[in-house]
Tab-separated table of N, CA and C in Angstrom:
chain	number	residue	atom	x	y	z
O	32	UNK	N	-25.076	2.729	14.945
O	32	UNK	CA	-24.149	2.810	13.828
O	32	UNK	C	-23.585	4.226	13.700
O	33	UNK	N	-24.379	5.237	14.055
O	33	UNK	CA	-23.894	6.612	13.937
O	33	UNK	C	-22.778	6.907	14.933
O	34	UNK	N	-22.677	6.133	16.014
O	34	UNK	CA	-21.564	6.322	16.949
O	34	UNK	C	-20.248	5.909	16.301
O	35	UNK	N	-20.285	4.842	15.519
O	35	UNK	CA	-19.074	4.363	14.859
O	35	UNK	C	-18.722	5.215	13.646
O	36	UNK	N	-19.737	5.708	12.945
O	36	UNK	CA	-19.526	6.485	11.725
O	36	UNK	C	-20.339	7.780	11.801
O	37	UNK	N	-19.880	8.747	12.596
O	37	UNK	CA	-20.687	9.961	12.774
O	37	UNK	C	-20.876	10.771	11.495
O	38	UNK	N	-19.998	10.620	10.523
O	38	UNK	CA	-20.162	11.350	9.257
O	38	UNK	C	-20.755	10.462	8.168
O	39	UNK	N	-21.253	9.293	8.552
O	39	UNK	CA	-21.833	8.371	7.578
O	39	UNK	C	-20.828	7.303	7.164
O	40	UNK	N	-21.318	6.287	6.491
O	40	UNK	CA	-20.439	5.174	6.108
O	40	UNK	C	-20.321	5.012	4.594
O	41	UNK	N	-21.187	5.639	3.824
O	41	UNK	CA	-21.205	5.421	2.380
O	41	UNK	C	-19.898	5.833	1.714
O	42	UNK	N	-19.305	6.930	2.147
O	42	UNK	CA	-18.059	7.365	1.508
O	42	UNK	C	-16.915	6.401	1.797
O	43	UNK	N	-16.927	5.737	2.947
O	43	UNK	CA	-15.912	4.722	3.224
O	43	UNK	C	-16.095	3.520	2.300
O	44	UNK	N	-17.342	3.096	2.132
O	44	UNK	CA	-17.636	1.986	1.232
O	44	UNK	C	-17.230	2.330	-0.198
O	45	UNK	N	-17.613	3.516	-0.656
O	45	UNK	CA	-17.269	3.928	-2.017
O	45	UNK	C	-15.754	4.017	-2.201
O	46	UNK	N	-15.059	4.567	-1.225
O	46	UNK	CA	-13.598	4.640	-1.306
O	46	UNK	C	-12.971	3.263	-1.380
O	47	UNK	N	-13.441	2.348	-0.549
O	47	UNK	CA	-12.923	0.985	-0.571
O	47	UNK	C	-13.165	0.287	-1.892
O	48	UNK	N	-14.357	0.478	-2.454
O	48	UNK	CA	-14.670	-0.124	-3.755
O	48	UNK	C	-13.790	0.461	-4.856
O	49	UNK	N	-13.568	1.775	-4.821
O	49	UNK	CA	-12.709	2.395	-5.835
O	49	UNK	C	-11.257	1.935	-5.708
O	50	UNK	N	-10.756	1.845	-4.483
O	50	UNK	CA	-9.386	1.367	-4.286
O	50	UNK	C	-9.258	-0.075	-4.766
O	51	UNK	N	-10.210	-0.907	-4.371
O	51	UNK	CA	-10.183	-2.301	-4.808
O	51	UNK	C	-10.246	-2.435	-6.315
O	52	UNK	N	-11.093	-1.642	-6.942
O	52	UNK	CA	-11.207	-1.681	-8.408
O	52	UNK	C	-9.908	-1.220	-9.060
O	53	UNK	N	-9.337	-0.143	-8.550
O	53	UNK	CA	-8.085	0.376	-9.124
O	53	UNK	C	-6.945	-0.616	-9.015
O	54	UNK	N	-6.788	-1.210	-7.840
O	54	UNK	CA	-5.718	-2.188	-7.630
O	54	UNK	C	-5.950	-3.419	-8.498
O	55	UNK	N	-7.209	-3.846	-8.589
O	55	UNK	CA	-7.530	-5.013	-9.422
O	55	UNK	C	-7.240	-4.747	-10.887
O	56	UNK	N	-7.628	-3.580	-11.367
O	56	UNK	CA	-7.380	-3.235	-12.772
O	56	UNK	C	-5.884	-3.153	-13.069
O	57	UNK	N	-5.110	-2.590	-12.141
O	57	UNK	CA	-3.652	-2.525	-12.330
O	57	UNK	C	-3.070	-3.934	-12.448
O	58	UNK	N	-3.573	-4.850	-11.635
O	58	UNK	CA	-3.028	-6.208	-11.669
O	58	UNK	C	-3.500	-6.975	-12.896
O	59	UNK	N	-4.787	-6.911	-13.197
O	59	UNK	CA	-5.338	-7.684	-14.308
O	59	UNK	C	-4.780	-7.210	-15.649
O	60	UNK	N	-4.735	-5.906	-15.867
O	60	UNK	CA	-4.339	-5.387	-17.179
O	60	UNK	C	-2.844	-5.143	-17.327
O	61	UNK	N	-2.162	-4.849	-16.225
O	61	UNK	CA	-0.737	-4.523	-16.326
O	61	UNK	C	0.168	-5.477	-15.547
O	62	UNK	N	-0.427	-6.362	-14.747
O	62	UNK	CA	0.374	-7.279	-13.940
O	62	UNK	C	1.146	-6.579	-12.831
O	63	UNK	N	0.689	-5.413	-12.415
O	63	UNK	CA	1.385	-4.610	-11.403
O	63	UNK	C	0.720	-4.755	-10.047
O	64	UNK	N	1.534	-4.890	-9.001
O	64	UNK	CA	1.052	-4.911	-7.624
O	64	UNK	C	1.352	-3.542	-7.035
O	65	UNK	N	0.312	-2.884	-6.535
O	65	UNK	CA	0.443	-1.514	-6.052
O	65	UNK	C	0.571	-1.510	-4.535
O	66	UNK	N	1.634	-0.885	-4.055
O	66	UNK	CA	1.833	-0.658	-2.631
O	66	UNK	C	2.545	0.674	-2.463
O	67	UNK	N	2.075	1.494	-1.569
O	67	UNK	CA	2.592	2.855	-1.483
O	67	UNK	C	4.009	2.942	-0.914
O	68	UNK	N	4.435	2.014	-0.078
O	68	UNK	CA	5.809	2.102	0.431
O	68	UNK	C	6.815	1.861	-0.694
O	69	UNK	N	6.462	1.038	-1.655
O	69	UNK	CA	7.349	0.826	-2.799
O	69	UNK	C	7.353	2.045	-3.706
O	70	UNK	N	6.219	2.731	-3.804
O	70	UNK	CA	6.179	3.990	-4.557
O	70	UNK	C	7.152	4.977	-3.917
O	71	UNK	N	7.131	5.060	-2.599
O	71	UNK	CA	8.028	5.958	-1.868
O	71	UNK	C	9.486	5.589	-2.136
O	72	UNK	N	9.816	4.310	-2.014
O	72	UNK	CA	11.200	3.867	-2.219
O	72	UNK	C	11.659	4.077	-3.653
O	73	UNK	N	10.785	3.765	-4.615
O	73	UNK	CA	11.193	3.923	-6.015
O	73	UNK	C	11.374	5.401	-6.369
O	74	UNK	N	10.602	6.279	-5.768
O	74	UNK	CA	10.764	7.710	-6.012
O	74	UNK	C	12.087	8.200	-5.443
O	75	UNK	N	12.489	7.698	-4.292
O	75	UNK	CA	13.782	8.087	-3.715
O	75	UNK	C	14.941	7.665	-4.603
O	76	UNK	N	14.730	6.663	-5.463
O	76	UNK	CA	15.819	6.228	-6.341
O	76	UNK	C	16.242	7.325	-7.310
O	77	UNK	N	15.398	8.329	-7.523
O	77	UNK	CA	15.770	9.478	-8.350
O	77	UNK	C	16.768	10.395	-7.627
O	78	UNK	N	16.709	10.421	-6.300
O	78	UNK	CA	17.435	11.432	-5.531
O	78	UNK	C	18.641	10.941	-4.757
O	79	UNK	N	18.759	9.638	-4.559
O	79	UNK	CA	19.879	9.124	-3.777
O	79	UNK	C	20.534	7.948	-4.499
O	80	UNK	N	21.799	7.783	-4.268
O	80	UNK	CA	22.543	6.667	-4.876
O	80	UNK	C	22.778	5.531	-3.878
O	81	UNK	N	22.109	5.569	-2.742
O	81	UNK	CA	22.260	4.492	-1.755
O	81	UNK	C	21.866	3.167	-2.390
O	82	UNK	N	22.531	2.125	-2.025
O	82	UNK	CA	22.369	0.811	-2.637
O	82	UNK	C	20.920	0.329	-2.622
O	83	UNK	N	20.247	0.476	-1.495
O	83	UNK	CA	18.873	-0.009	-1.390
O	83	UNK	C	17.988	0.616	-2.467
O	84	UNK	N	18.105	1.916	-2.657
O	84	UNK	CA	17.242	2.628	-3.586
O	84	UNK	C	17.650	2.438	-5.044
O	85	UNK	N	18.821	1.875	-5.280
O	85	UNK	CA	19.275	1.643	-6.653
O	85	UNK	C	19.022	0.210	-7.109
O	86	UNK	N	18.212	-0.513	-6.372
O	86	UNK	CA	17.821	-1.867	-6.757
O	86	UNK	C	17.115	-1.806	-8.117
O	87	UNK	N	17.417	-2.768	-8.979
O	87	UNK	CA	16.859	-2.773	-10.338
O	87	UNK	C	15.335	-2.770	-10.329
O	88	UNK	N	14.725	-3.488	-9.391
O	88	UNK	CA	13.262	-3.539	-9.344
O	88	UNK	C	12.668	-2.161	-9.059
O	89	UNK	N	13.332	-1.381	-8.218
O	89	UNK	CA	12.839	-0.033	-7.921
O	89	UNK	C	13.048	0.903	-9.111
O	90	UNK	N	14.214	0.826	-9.701
O	90	UNK	CA	14.515	1.724	-10.828
O	90	UNK	C	13.628	1.409	-12.025
O	91	UNK	N	13.418	0.121	-12.293
O	91	UNK	CA	12.606	-0.271	-13.451
O	91	UNK	C	11.126	0.081	-13.294
O	92	UNK	N	10.667	0.244	-12.057
O	92	UNK	CA	9.239	0.502	-11.843
O	92	UNK	C	8.943	1.926	-11.393
O	93	UNK	N	9.958	2.756	-11.296
O	93	UNK	CA	9.730	4.063	-10.687
O	93	UNK	C	8.855	4.998	-11.514
O	94	UNK	N	8.866	4.893	-12.832
O	94	UNK	CA	8.049	5.795	-13.644
O	94	UNK	C	6.565	5.507	-13.431
O	95	UNK	N	6.141	4.248	-13.578
O	95	UNK	CA	4.725	3.960	-13.415
O	95	UNK	C	4.284	4.168	-11.975
O	96	UNK	N	5.168	3.907	-11.027
O	96	UNK	CA	4.806	4.127	-9.615
O	96	UNK	C	4.619	5.613	-9.316
O	97	UNK	N	5.473	6.450	-9.892
O	97	UNK	CA	5.333	7.885	-9.691
O	97	UNK	C	4.045	8.397	-10.345
O	98	UNK	N	3.726	7.886	-11.512
O	98	UNK	CA	2.467	8.261	-12.172
O	98	UNK	C	1.278	7.813	-11.312
O	99	UNK	N	1.356	6.628	-10.731
O	99	UNK	CA	0.304	6.130	-9.849
O	99	UNK	C	0.135	7.063	-8.644
O	100	UNK	N	1.236	7.474	-8.033
O	100	UNK	CA	1.170	8.374	-6.874
O	100	UNK	C	0.579	9.725	-7.268
O	101	UNK	N	0.966	10.234	-8.434
O	101	UNK	CA	0.404	11.507	-8.892
O	101	UNK	C	-1.095	11.375	-9.151
O	102	UNK	N	-1.510	10.207	-9.625
O	102	UNK	CA	-2.936	9.956	-9.818
O	102	UNK	C	-3.695	9.956	-8.500
O	103	UNK	N	-3.090	9.405	-7.462
O	103	UNK	CA	-3.722	9.419	-6.141
O	103	UNK	C	-3.884	10.840	-5.622
O	104	UNK	N	-2.836	11.634	-5.772
O	104	UNK	CA	-2.896	13.034	-5.330
O	104	UNK	C	-3.926	13.801	-6.154
O	105	UNK	N	-3.914	13.597	-7.461
O	105	UNK	CA	-4.886	14.278	-8.335
O	105	UNK	C	-6.311	13.857	-7.998
O	106	UNK	N	-6.505	12.579	-7.735
O	106	UNK	CA	-7.837	12.096	-7.360
O	106	UNK	C	-8.326	12.725	-6.073
O	107	UNK	N	-7.446	12.843	-5.090
O	107	UNK	CA	-7.820	13.489	-3.828
O	107	UNK	C	-8.144	14.963	-4.050
O	108	UNK	N	-7.362	15.628	-4.894
O	108	UNK	CA	-7.610	17.049	-5.186
O	108	UNK	C	-8.956	17.226	-5.894
O	109	UNK	N	-9.253	16.357	-6.827
O	109	UNK	CA	-10.539	16.432	-7.541
O	109	UNK	C	-11.697	16.198	-6.577
O	110	UNK	N	-11.529	15.204	-5.706
O	110	UNK	CA	-12.569	14.923	-4.711
O	110	UNK	C	-12.791	16.138	-3.813
O	111	UNK	N	-11.722	16.756	-3.355
O	111	UNK	CA	-11.837	17.942	-2.512
O	111	UNK	C	-12.520	19.063	-3.285
O	112	UNK	N	-12.168	19.235	-4.552
O	112	UNK	CA	-12.761	20.278	-5.381
O	112	UNK	C	-14.260	20.042	-5.567
O	113	UNK	N	-14.656	18.793	-5.791
O	113	UNK	CA	-16.065	18.445	-5.968
O	113	UNK	C	-16.842	18.718	-4.676
O	114	UNK	N	-16.247	18.400	-3.541
O	114	UNK	CA	-16.928	18.568	-2.259
O	114	UNK	C	-17.085	20.028	-1.865
O	115	UNK	N	-16.216	20.886	-2.374
O	115	UNK	CA	-16.310	22.309	-2.074
O	115	UNK	C	-15.447	22.717	-0.899
O	116	UNK	N	-15.352	24.028	-0.677
O	116	UNK	CA	-14.438	24.540	0.346
O	116	UNK	C	-14.847	24.209	1.777
O	117	UNK	N	-16.101	23.853	2.013
O	117	UNK	CA	-16.517	23.518	3.371
O	117	UNK	C	-16.049	22.132	3.795
O	118	UNK	N	-15.639	21.336	2.817
O	118	UNK	CA	-15.163	19.983	3.101
O	118	UNK	C	-13.663	20.050	3.353
O	119	UNK	N	-13.268	19.917	4.587
O	119	UNK	CA	-11.844	19.977	4.920
O	119	UNK	C	-11.564	19.017	6.060
O	120	UNK	N	-10.399	18.439	6.017
O	120	UNK	CA	-9.976	17.568	7.107
O	120	UNK	C	-9.526	18.453	8.271
O	121	UNK	N	-10.198	18.338	9.378
O	121	UNK	CA	-9.871	19.138	10.549
O	121	UNK	C	-9.398	18.198	11.643
O	122	UNK	N	-8.293	18.547	12.251
O	122	UNK	CA	-7.772	17.733	13.331
O	122	UNK	C	-7.173	18.641	14.393
O	123	UNK	N	-7.208	18.168	15.606
O	123	UNK	CA	-6.567	18.913	16.682
O	123	UNK	C	-5.234	18.261	17.074
O	124	UNK	N	-4.766	17.357	16.237
O	124	UNK	CA	-3.487	16.697	16.487
O	124	UNK	C	-2.367	17.618	16.026
O	125	UNK	N	-1.362	17.770	16.859
O	125	UNK	CA	-0.260	18.689	16.548
O	125	UNK	C	0.586	18.158	15.398
O	126	UNK	N	1.212	19.058	14.638
O	126	UNK	CA	2.098	18.618	13.551
O	126	UNK	C	3.222	17.707	14.040
O	127	UNK	N	3.759	17.959	15.223
O	127	UNK	CA	4.821	17.108	15.768
O	127	UNK	C	4.311	15.685	15.999
O	128	UNK	N	3.122	15.576	16.536
O	128	UNK	CA	2.533	14.252	16.773
O	128	UNK	C	2.244	13.530	15.463
O	129	UNK	N	1.751	14.274	14.458
O	129	UNK	CA	1.517	13.680	13.142
O	129	UNK	C	2.831	13.197	12.525
O	130	UNK	N	3.891	14.007	12.656
O	130	UNK	CA	5.201	13.619	12.116
O	130	UNK	C	5.719	12.365	12.819
O	131	UNK	N	5.572	12.306	14.138
O	131	UNK	CA	6.005	11.135	14.904
O	131	UNK	C	5.240	9.892	14.459
O	132	UNK	N	3.933	10.038	14.254
O	132	UNK	CA	3.124	8.923	13.761
O	132	UNK	C	3.569	8.480	12.377
O	133	UNK	N	3.906	9.451	11.525
O	133	UNK	CA	4.395	9.119	10.185
O	133	UNK	C	5.693	8.342	10.223
O	134	UNK	N	6.592	8.724	11.133
O	134	UNK	CA	7.859	7.996	11.283
O	134	UNK	C	7.590	6.572	11.745
O	135	UNK	N	6.684	6.403	12.695
O	135	UNK	CA	6.357	5.055	13.170
O	135	UNK	C	5.729	4.209	12.065
O	136	UNK	N	4.857	4.803	11.286
O	136	UNK	CA	4.237	4.067	10.173
O	136	UNK	C	5.300	3.681	9.145
O	137	UNK	N	6.188	4.613	8.826
O	137	UNK	CA	7.267	4.313	7.885
O	137	UNK	C	8.172	3.199	8.377
O	138	UNK	N	8.508	3.244	9.671
O	138	UNK	CA	9.333	2.183	10.259
O	138	UNK	C	8.604	0.839	10.187
O	139	UNK	N	7.317	0.847	10.507
O	139	UNK	CA	6.538	-0.392	10.440
O	139	UNK	C	6.434	-0.944	9.030
O	140	UNK	N	6.271	-0.047	8.067
O	140	UNK	CA	6.183	-0.480	6.665
O	140	UNK	C	7.498	-1.110	6.224
O	141	UNK	N	8.609	-0.515	6.605
O	141	UNK	CA	9.910	-1.066	6.223
O	141	UNK	C	10.142	-2.383	6.955
O	142	UNK	N	9.783	-2.444	8.240
O	142	UNK	CA	9.972	-3.657	9.042
O	142	UNK	C	9.155	-4.828	8.491
O	143	UNK	N	7.936	-4.534	8.010
O	143	UNK	CA	7.072	-5.614	7.508
O	143	UNK	C	7.207	-5.823	6.007
O	144	UNK	N	8.169	-5.142	5.405
O	144	UNK	CA	8.419	-5.272	3.964
O	144	UNK	C	7.196	-4.894	3.135
O	145	UNK	N	6.520	-3.843	3.560
O	145	UNK	CA	5.369	-3.355	2.816
O	145	UNK	C	4.442	-2.558	3.704
O	146	UNK	N	3.564	-1.809	3.078
O	146	UNK	CA	2.655	-0.936	3.815
O	146	UNK	C	1.283	-1.589	3.969
O	147	UNK	N	0.411	-0.893	4.657
O	147	UNK	CA	-0.935	-1.427	4.876
O	147	UNK	C	-1.673	-1.641	3.558
O	148	UNK	N	-1.475	-0.741	2.602
O	148	UNK	CA	-2.171	-0.925	1.314
O	148	UNK	C	-1.606	-2.121	0.564
O	149	UNK	N	-0.298	-2.271	0.560
O	149	UNK	CA	0.307	-3.396	-0.144
O	149	UNK	C	-0.085	-4.730	0.450
O	150	UNK	N	0.027	-4.824	1.788
O	150	UNK	CA	-0.323	-6.085	2.451
O	150	UNK	C	-1.835	-6.291	2.517
O	151	UNK	N	-2.557	-5.246	2.908
O	151	UNK	CA	-3.985	-5.382	3.152
O	151	UNK	C	-4.813	-5.572	1.897
O	152	UNK	N	-4.438	-4.902	0.828
O	152	UNK	CA	-5.242	-4.990	-0.391
O	152	UNK	C	-4.654	-6.023	-1.342
O	153	UNK	N	-3.402	-5.838	-1.708
O	153	UNK	CA	-2.791	-6.735	-2.699
O	153	UNK	C	-2.364	-8.072	-2.089
O	154	UNK	N	-1.750	-8.017	-0.914
O	154	UNK	CA	-1.247	-9.244	-0.293
O	154	UNK	C	-2.350	-10.206	0.101
O	155	UNK	N	-3.389	-9.693	0.765
O	155	UNK	CA	-4.485	-10.572	1.175
O	155	UNK	C	-5.238	-11.139	-0.017
O	156	UNK	N	-5.411	-10.323	-1.053
O	156	UNK	CA	-6.150	-10.819	-2.217
O	156	UNK	C	-5.376	-11.897	-2.975
O	157	UNK	N	-4.054	-11.928	-2.798
O	157	UNK	CA	-3.270	-12.992	-3.437
O	157	UNK	C	-2.957	-14.121	-2.453
O	158	UNK	N	-3.645	-14.117	-1.316
O	158	UNK	CA	-3.533	-15.168	-0.294
O	158	UNK	C	-2.118	-15.319	0.262
O	159	UNK	N	-1.424	-14.212	0.440
O	159	UNK	CA	-0.073	-14.227	0.980
O	159	UNK	C	-0.116	-14.371	2.506
O	160	UNK	N	0.523	-15.422	3.013
O	160	UNK	CA	0.557	-15.626	4.463
O	160	UNK	C	1.319	-14.513	5.186
O	161	UNK	N	2.479	-14.067	4.689
O	161	UNK	CA	3.148	-12.944	5.364
O	161	UNK	C	2.270	-11.685	5.394
O	162	UNK	N	1.483	-11.465	4.365
O	162	UNK	CA	0.584	-10.310	4.369
O	162	UNK	C	-0.511	-10.471	5.413
O	163	UNK	N	-1.010	-11.680	5.575
O	163	UNK	CA	-2.017	-11.930	6.602
O	163	UNK	C	-1.449	-11.615	7.980
O	164	UNK	N	-0.238	-12.086	8.247
O	164	UNK	CA	0.404	-11.800	9.538
O	164	UNK	C	0.597	-10.293	9.709
O	165	UNK	N	1.069	-9.630	8.665
O	165	UNK	CA	1.286	-8.184	8.742
O	165	UNK	C	-0.019	-7.445	9.024
O	166	UNK	N	-1.091	-7.810	8.335
O	166	UNK	CA	-2.381	-7.134	8.533
O	166	UNK	C	-2.903	-7.389	9.944
O	167	UNK	N	-2.758	-8.609	10.437
O	167	UNK	CA	-3.191	-8.895	11.806
O	167	UNK	C	-2.409	-8.057	12.817
O	168	UNK	N	-1.106	-7.899	12.588
O	168	UNK	CA	-0.296	-7.064	13.483
O	168	UNK	C	-0.712	-5.603	13.349
O	169	UNK	N	-0.852	-5.101	12.118
O	169	UNK	CA	-1.291	-3.713	11.903
O	169	UNK	C	-2.601	-3.448	12.641
O	170	UNK	N	-3.573	-4.311	12.422
O	170	UNK	CA	-4.893	-4.098	13.005
O	170	UNK	C	-4.866	-4.234	14.527
O	171	UNK	N	-4.129	-5.218	15.023
O	171	UNK	CA	-4.024	-5.385	16.476
O	171	UNK	C	-3.415	-4.159	17.140
O	172	UNK	N	-2.330	-3.664	16.575
O	172	UNK	CA	-1.687	-2.469	17.129
O	172	UNK	C	-2.620	-1.262	17.006
O	173	UNK	N	-3.325	-1.138	15.897
O	173	UNK	CA	-4.248	-0.015	15.714
O	173	UNK	C	-5.377	-0.047	16.744
O	174	UNK	N	-5.921	-1.225	16.995
O	174	UNK	CA	-7.012	-1.362	17.969
O	174	UNK	C	-6.516	-1.029	19.370
O	175	UNK	N	-5.369	-1.567	19.749
O	175	UNK	CA	-4.804	-1.279	21.070
O	175	UNK	C	-4.490	0.213	21.209
O	176	UNK	N	-3.881	0.794	20.178
O	176	UNK	CA	-3.531	2.211	20.225
O	176	UNK	C	-4.776	3.088	20.322
O	177	UNK	N	-5.789	2.806	19.516
O	177	UNK	CA	-7.016	3.606	19.546
O	177	UNK	C	-7.683	3.535	20.916
O	178	UNK	N	-7.737	2.345	21.487
O	178	UNK	CA	-8.337	2.208	22.813
O	178	UNK	C	-7.498	2.879	23.892
O	179	UNK	N	-6.181	2.779	23.788
O	179	UNK	CA	-5.301	3.444	24.758
O	179	UNK	C	-5.462	4.959	24.671
O	180	UNK	N	-5.529	5.490	23.456
O	180	UNK	CA	-5.689	6.937	23.287
O	180	UNK	C	-7.062	7.396	23.798
O	181	UNK	N	-8.096	6.605	23.563
O	181	UNK	CA	-9.423	6.950	24.067
O	181	UNK	C	-9.430	6.938	25.595
O	182	UNK	N	-8.744	5.986	26.186
O	182	UNK	CA	-8.652	5.905	27.653
O	182	UNK	C	-7.899	7.118	28.189
O	183	UNK	N	-6.787	7.467	27.558
O	183	UNK	CA	-6.004	8.624	27.999
O	183	UNK	C	-6.834	9.903	27.885
O	184	UNK	N	-7.545	10.051	26.774
O	184	UNK	CA	-8.395	11.237	26.586
O	184	UNK	C	-9.501	11.285	27.628
O	185	UNK	N	-10.097	10.146	27.909
O	185	UNK	CA	-11.147	10.082	28.898
O	185	UNK	C	-10.618	10.408	30.298
O	186	UNK	N	-9.438	9.871	30.624
O	186	UNK	CA	-8.822	10.142	31.922
O	186	UNK	C	-8.444	11.616	32.049
O	187	UNK	N	-8.003	12.220	30.949
O	187	UNK	CA	-7.629	13.633	30.985
O	187	UNK	C	-8.847	14.519	31.235
O	188	UNK	N	-10.027	14.047	30.822
O	188	UNK	CA	-11.247	14.808	31.040
O	188	UNK	C	-11.884	14.460	32.395
O	189	UNK	N	-11.214	13.559	33.135
O	189	UNK	CA	-11.688	13.219	34.466
O	189	UNK	C	-12.738	12.138	34.508
O	190	UNK	N	-12.881	11.352	33.443
O	190	UNK	CA	-13.941	10.340	33.425
O	190	UNK	C	-13.445	8.927	33.256
O	191	UNK	N	-12.321	8.547	33.828
O	191	UNK	CA	-11.862	7.167	33.695
O	191	UNK	C	-12.634	6.358	34.624
């Protein structure tokens, strides 16, 4: 198990439970479905007059969505503060590669009419068939990509 989760698994479980609880509470008490790609789109409605971003559904929900996004950022900042300065995300991935990955994720979210959080958490819990298809595609591509990258890394080190 330590090979799969070298830093432990409890924080992943706790994070998943907190996300599930937060999304459930938003739906039960406010009737809101939370998905981060819609938060992104509704926030852009403040800055651009393009037709897509001026949709009534985006404009009417942009305040609570922006507050939700600020809560996510604040929660991450608090978590980092609690963990202390030694707790930092370290990666050897270049900023260009991260930006390219972000563009691909954004394109995929727009293509599937929602992001992994919207489809995976809210869509699956409401038994949405399009969300099931989207999650299966997301996960399939992620598994293939992770294995391809591991193979490339292994080959680069001379151990294919």
